[in-house]
N, CA, C and O of each residue as an XYZ file, in Angstrom:
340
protein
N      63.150     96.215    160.356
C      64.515     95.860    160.015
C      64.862     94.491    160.595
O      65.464     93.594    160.005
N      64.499     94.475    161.554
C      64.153     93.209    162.940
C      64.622     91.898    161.685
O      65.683     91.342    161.399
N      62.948     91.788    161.091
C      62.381     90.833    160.429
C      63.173     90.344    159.032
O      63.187     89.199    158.580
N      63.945     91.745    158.377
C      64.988     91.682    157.151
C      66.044     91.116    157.483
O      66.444     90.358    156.600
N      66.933     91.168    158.742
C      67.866     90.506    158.552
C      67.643     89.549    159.751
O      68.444     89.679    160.677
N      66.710     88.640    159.871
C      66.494     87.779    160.420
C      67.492     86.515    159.631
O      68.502     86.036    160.146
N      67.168     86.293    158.848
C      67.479     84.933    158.066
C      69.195     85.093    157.591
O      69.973     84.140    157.548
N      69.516     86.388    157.289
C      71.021     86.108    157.007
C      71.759     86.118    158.600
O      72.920     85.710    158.625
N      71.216     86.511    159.770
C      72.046     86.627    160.752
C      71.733     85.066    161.511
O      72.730     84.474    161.924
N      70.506     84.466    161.680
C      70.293     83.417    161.867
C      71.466     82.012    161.294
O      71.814     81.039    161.964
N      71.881     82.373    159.794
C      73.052     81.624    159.227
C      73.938     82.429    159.739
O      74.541     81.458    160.196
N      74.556     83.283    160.076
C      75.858     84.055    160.558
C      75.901     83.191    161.708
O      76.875     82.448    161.836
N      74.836     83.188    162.691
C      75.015     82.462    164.065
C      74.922     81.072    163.824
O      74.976     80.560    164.942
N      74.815     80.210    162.998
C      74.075     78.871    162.556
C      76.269     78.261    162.565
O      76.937     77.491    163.255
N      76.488     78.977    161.653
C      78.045     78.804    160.712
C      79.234     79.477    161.432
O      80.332     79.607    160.890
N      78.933     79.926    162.774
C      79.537     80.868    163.725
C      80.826     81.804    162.990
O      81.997     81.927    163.349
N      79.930     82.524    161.567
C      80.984     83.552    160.910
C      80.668     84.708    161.297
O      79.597     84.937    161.859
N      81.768     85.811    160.993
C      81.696     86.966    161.453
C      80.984     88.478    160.574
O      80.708     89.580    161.049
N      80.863     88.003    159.267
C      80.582     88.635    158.523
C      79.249     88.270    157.503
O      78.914     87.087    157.448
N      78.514     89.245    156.721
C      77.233     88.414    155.858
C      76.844     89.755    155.234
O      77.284     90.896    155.373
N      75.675     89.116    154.355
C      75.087     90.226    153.951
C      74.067     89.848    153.433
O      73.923     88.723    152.955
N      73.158     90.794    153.454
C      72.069     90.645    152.652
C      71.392     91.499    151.225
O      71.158     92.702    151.339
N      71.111     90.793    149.924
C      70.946     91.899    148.660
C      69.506     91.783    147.999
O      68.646     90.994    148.392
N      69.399     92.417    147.245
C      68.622     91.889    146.094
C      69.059     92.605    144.517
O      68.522     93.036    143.497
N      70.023     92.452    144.946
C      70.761     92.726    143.744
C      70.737     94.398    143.235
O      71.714     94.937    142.715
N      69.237     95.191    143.531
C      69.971     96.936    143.799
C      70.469     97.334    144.567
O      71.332     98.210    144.509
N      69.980     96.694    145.670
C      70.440     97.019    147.517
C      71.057     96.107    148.008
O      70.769     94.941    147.736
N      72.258     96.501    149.020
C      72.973     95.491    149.775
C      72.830     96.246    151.439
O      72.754     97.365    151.946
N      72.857     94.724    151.863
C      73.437     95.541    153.271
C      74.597     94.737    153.591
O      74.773     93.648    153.044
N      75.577     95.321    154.639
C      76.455     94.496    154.757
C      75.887     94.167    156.682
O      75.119     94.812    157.395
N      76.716     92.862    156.962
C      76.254     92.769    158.488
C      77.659     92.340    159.184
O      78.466     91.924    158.353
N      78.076     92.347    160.368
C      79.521     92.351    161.230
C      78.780     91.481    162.902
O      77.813     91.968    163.489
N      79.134     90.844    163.138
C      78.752     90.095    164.671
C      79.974     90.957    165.418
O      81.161     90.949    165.091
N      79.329     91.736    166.562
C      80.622     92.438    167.606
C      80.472     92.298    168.671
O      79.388     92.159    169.238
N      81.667     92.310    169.207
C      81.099     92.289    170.978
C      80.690     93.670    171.494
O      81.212     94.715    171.104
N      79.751     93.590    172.368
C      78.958     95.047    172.887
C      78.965     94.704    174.452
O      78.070     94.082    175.024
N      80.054     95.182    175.010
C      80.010     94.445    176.393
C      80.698     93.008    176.275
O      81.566     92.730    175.449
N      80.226     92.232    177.132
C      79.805     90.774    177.365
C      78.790     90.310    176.244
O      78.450     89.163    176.535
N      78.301     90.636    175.336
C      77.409     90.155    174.696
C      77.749     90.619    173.198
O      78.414     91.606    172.883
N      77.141     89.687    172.348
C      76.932     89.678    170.615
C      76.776     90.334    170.401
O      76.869     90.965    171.453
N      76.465     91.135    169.523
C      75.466     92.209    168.622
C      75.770     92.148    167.251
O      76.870     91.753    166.864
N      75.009     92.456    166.600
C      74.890     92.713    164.876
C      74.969     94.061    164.867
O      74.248     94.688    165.643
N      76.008     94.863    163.839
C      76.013     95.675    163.321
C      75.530     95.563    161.899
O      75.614     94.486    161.308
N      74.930     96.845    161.221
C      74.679     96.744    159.752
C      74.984     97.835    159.104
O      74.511     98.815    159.679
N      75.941     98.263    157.555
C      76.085     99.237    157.023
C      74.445    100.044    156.597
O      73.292     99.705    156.866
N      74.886    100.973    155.994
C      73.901    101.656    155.011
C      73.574    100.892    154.168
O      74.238     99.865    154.027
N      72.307    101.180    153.234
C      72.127    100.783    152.142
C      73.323    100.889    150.971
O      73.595    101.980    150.471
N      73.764    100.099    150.722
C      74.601    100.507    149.348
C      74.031    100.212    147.798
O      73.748     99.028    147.614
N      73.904    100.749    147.112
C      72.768    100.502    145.653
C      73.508    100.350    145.120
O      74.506    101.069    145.064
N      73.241     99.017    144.318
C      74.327     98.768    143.058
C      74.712     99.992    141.925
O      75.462     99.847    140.959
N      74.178    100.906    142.215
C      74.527    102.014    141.207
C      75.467    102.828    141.085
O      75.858    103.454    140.101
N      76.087    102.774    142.926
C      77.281    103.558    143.160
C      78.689    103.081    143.044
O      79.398    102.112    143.318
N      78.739    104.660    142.313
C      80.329    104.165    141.410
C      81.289    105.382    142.609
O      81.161    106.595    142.771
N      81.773    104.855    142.946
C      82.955    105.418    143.524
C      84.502    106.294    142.860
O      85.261    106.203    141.895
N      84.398    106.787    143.581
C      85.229    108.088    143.079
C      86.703    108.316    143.597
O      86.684    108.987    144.628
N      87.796    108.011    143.251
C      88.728    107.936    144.858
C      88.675    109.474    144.885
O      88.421    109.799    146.045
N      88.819    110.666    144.022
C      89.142    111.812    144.058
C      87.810    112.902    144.524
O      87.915    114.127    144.461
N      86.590    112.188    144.984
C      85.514    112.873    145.631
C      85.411    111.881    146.505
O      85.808    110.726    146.353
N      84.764    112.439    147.609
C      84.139    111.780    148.664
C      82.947    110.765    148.850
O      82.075    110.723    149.717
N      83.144    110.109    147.962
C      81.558    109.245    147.809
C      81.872    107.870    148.278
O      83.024    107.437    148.259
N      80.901    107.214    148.680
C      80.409    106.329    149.340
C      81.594    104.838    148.347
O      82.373    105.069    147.422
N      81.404    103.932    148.765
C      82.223    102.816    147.908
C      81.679    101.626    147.395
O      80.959    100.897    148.077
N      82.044    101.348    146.011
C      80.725    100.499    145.600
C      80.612     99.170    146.047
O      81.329     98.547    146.830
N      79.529     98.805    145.387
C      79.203     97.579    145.791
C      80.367     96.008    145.793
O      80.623     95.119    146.605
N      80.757     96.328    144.535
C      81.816     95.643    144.448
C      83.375     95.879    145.307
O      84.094     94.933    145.629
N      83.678     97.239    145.568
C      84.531     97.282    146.673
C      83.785     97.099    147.520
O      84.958     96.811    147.762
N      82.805     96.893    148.535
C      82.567     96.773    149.688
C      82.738     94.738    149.647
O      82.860     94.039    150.654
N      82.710     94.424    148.751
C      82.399     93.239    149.030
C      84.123     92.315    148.926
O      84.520     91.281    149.463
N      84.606     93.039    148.228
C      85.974     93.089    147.576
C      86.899     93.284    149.152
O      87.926     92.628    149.327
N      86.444     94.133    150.081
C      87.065     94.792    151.138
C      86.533     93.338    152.074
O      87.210     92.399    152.494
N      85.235     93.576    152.170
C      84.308     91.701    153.474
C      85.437     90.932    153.123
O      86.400     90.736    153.864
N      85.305     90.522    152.029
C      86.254     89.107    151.419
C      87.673     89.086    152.061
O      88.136     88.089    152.615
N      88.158     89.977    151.968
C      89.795     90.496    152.131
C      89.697     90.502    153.790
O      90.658     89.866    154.223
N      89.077     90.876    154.585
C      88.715     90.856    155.947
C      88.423     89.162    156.592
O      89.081     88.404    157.305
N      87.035     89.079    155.884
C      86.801     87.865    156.110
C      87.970     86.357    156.528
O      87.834     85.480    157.381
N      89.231     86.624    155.356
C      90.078     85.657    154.915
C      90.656     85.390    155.979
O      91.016     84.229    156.170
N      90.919     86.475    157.029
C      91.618     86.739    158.077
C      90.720     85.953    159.284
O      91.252     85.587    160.332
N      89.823     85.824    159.099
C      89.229     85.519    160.730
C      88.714     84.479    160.735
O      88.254     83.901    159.751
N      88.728     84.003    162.150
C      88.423     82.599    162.442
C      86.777     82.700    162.658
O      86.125     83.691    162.329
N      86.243     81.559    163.239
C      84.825     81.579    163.801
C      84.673     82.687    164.869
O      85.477     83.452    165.403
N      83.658     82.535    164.954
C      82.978     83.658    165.872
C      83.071     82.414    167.127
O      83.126     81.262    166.696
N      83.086     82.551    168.260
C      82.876     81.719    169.781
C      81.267     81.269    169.639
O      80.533     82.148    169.187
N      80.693     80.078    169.958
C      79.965     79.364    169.946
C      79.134     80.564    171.364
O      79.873     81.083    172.201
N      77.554     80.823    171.386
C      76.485     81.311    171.952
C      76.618     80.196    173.154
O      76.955     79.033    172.934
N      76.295     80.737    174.501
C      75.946     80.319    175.208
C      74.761     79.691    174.834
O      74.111     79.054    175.663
């Protein structure tokens, strides 16, 4: 997993943003920079597959396009991430 999101978190820390993701267009992941302590960390969602259609009236997962629809709307709000020691 290490090695997969090497390159989108490398630009997350490069562009000091808080949010990213990585796809290939069936699969997404989403990624979040948090504080854990005193220190950074990367969080990452589940797989989300472009296939899932969301339901508001069952319990299912949310699609691809709301998840990204939701980053965006989040995103708008926040400043840089604090520059790495």
């Amino acid at each position: 997993m290490r090695q997969l999101l090497a390159q989108p978190v490398g630009y997350m820390l490069d562009l000091r943003i808080m949010y990213g993701w990585i796809t290939n267009y069936q699969q997404t992941i989403f990624l979040r920079q948090t504080m854990v302590g005193n220190t950074w960390g990367i969080e990452y969602s589940p797989i989300v597959k472009s296939t899932t259609h969301a339901d508001p009236l069952e319990m299912e997962p949310p699609s691809t396009k709301q998840c990204f629809f939701f980053l965006a709307s989040v995103a708008a709000g926040q400043g840089r991430v604090p520059k790495y020691a």
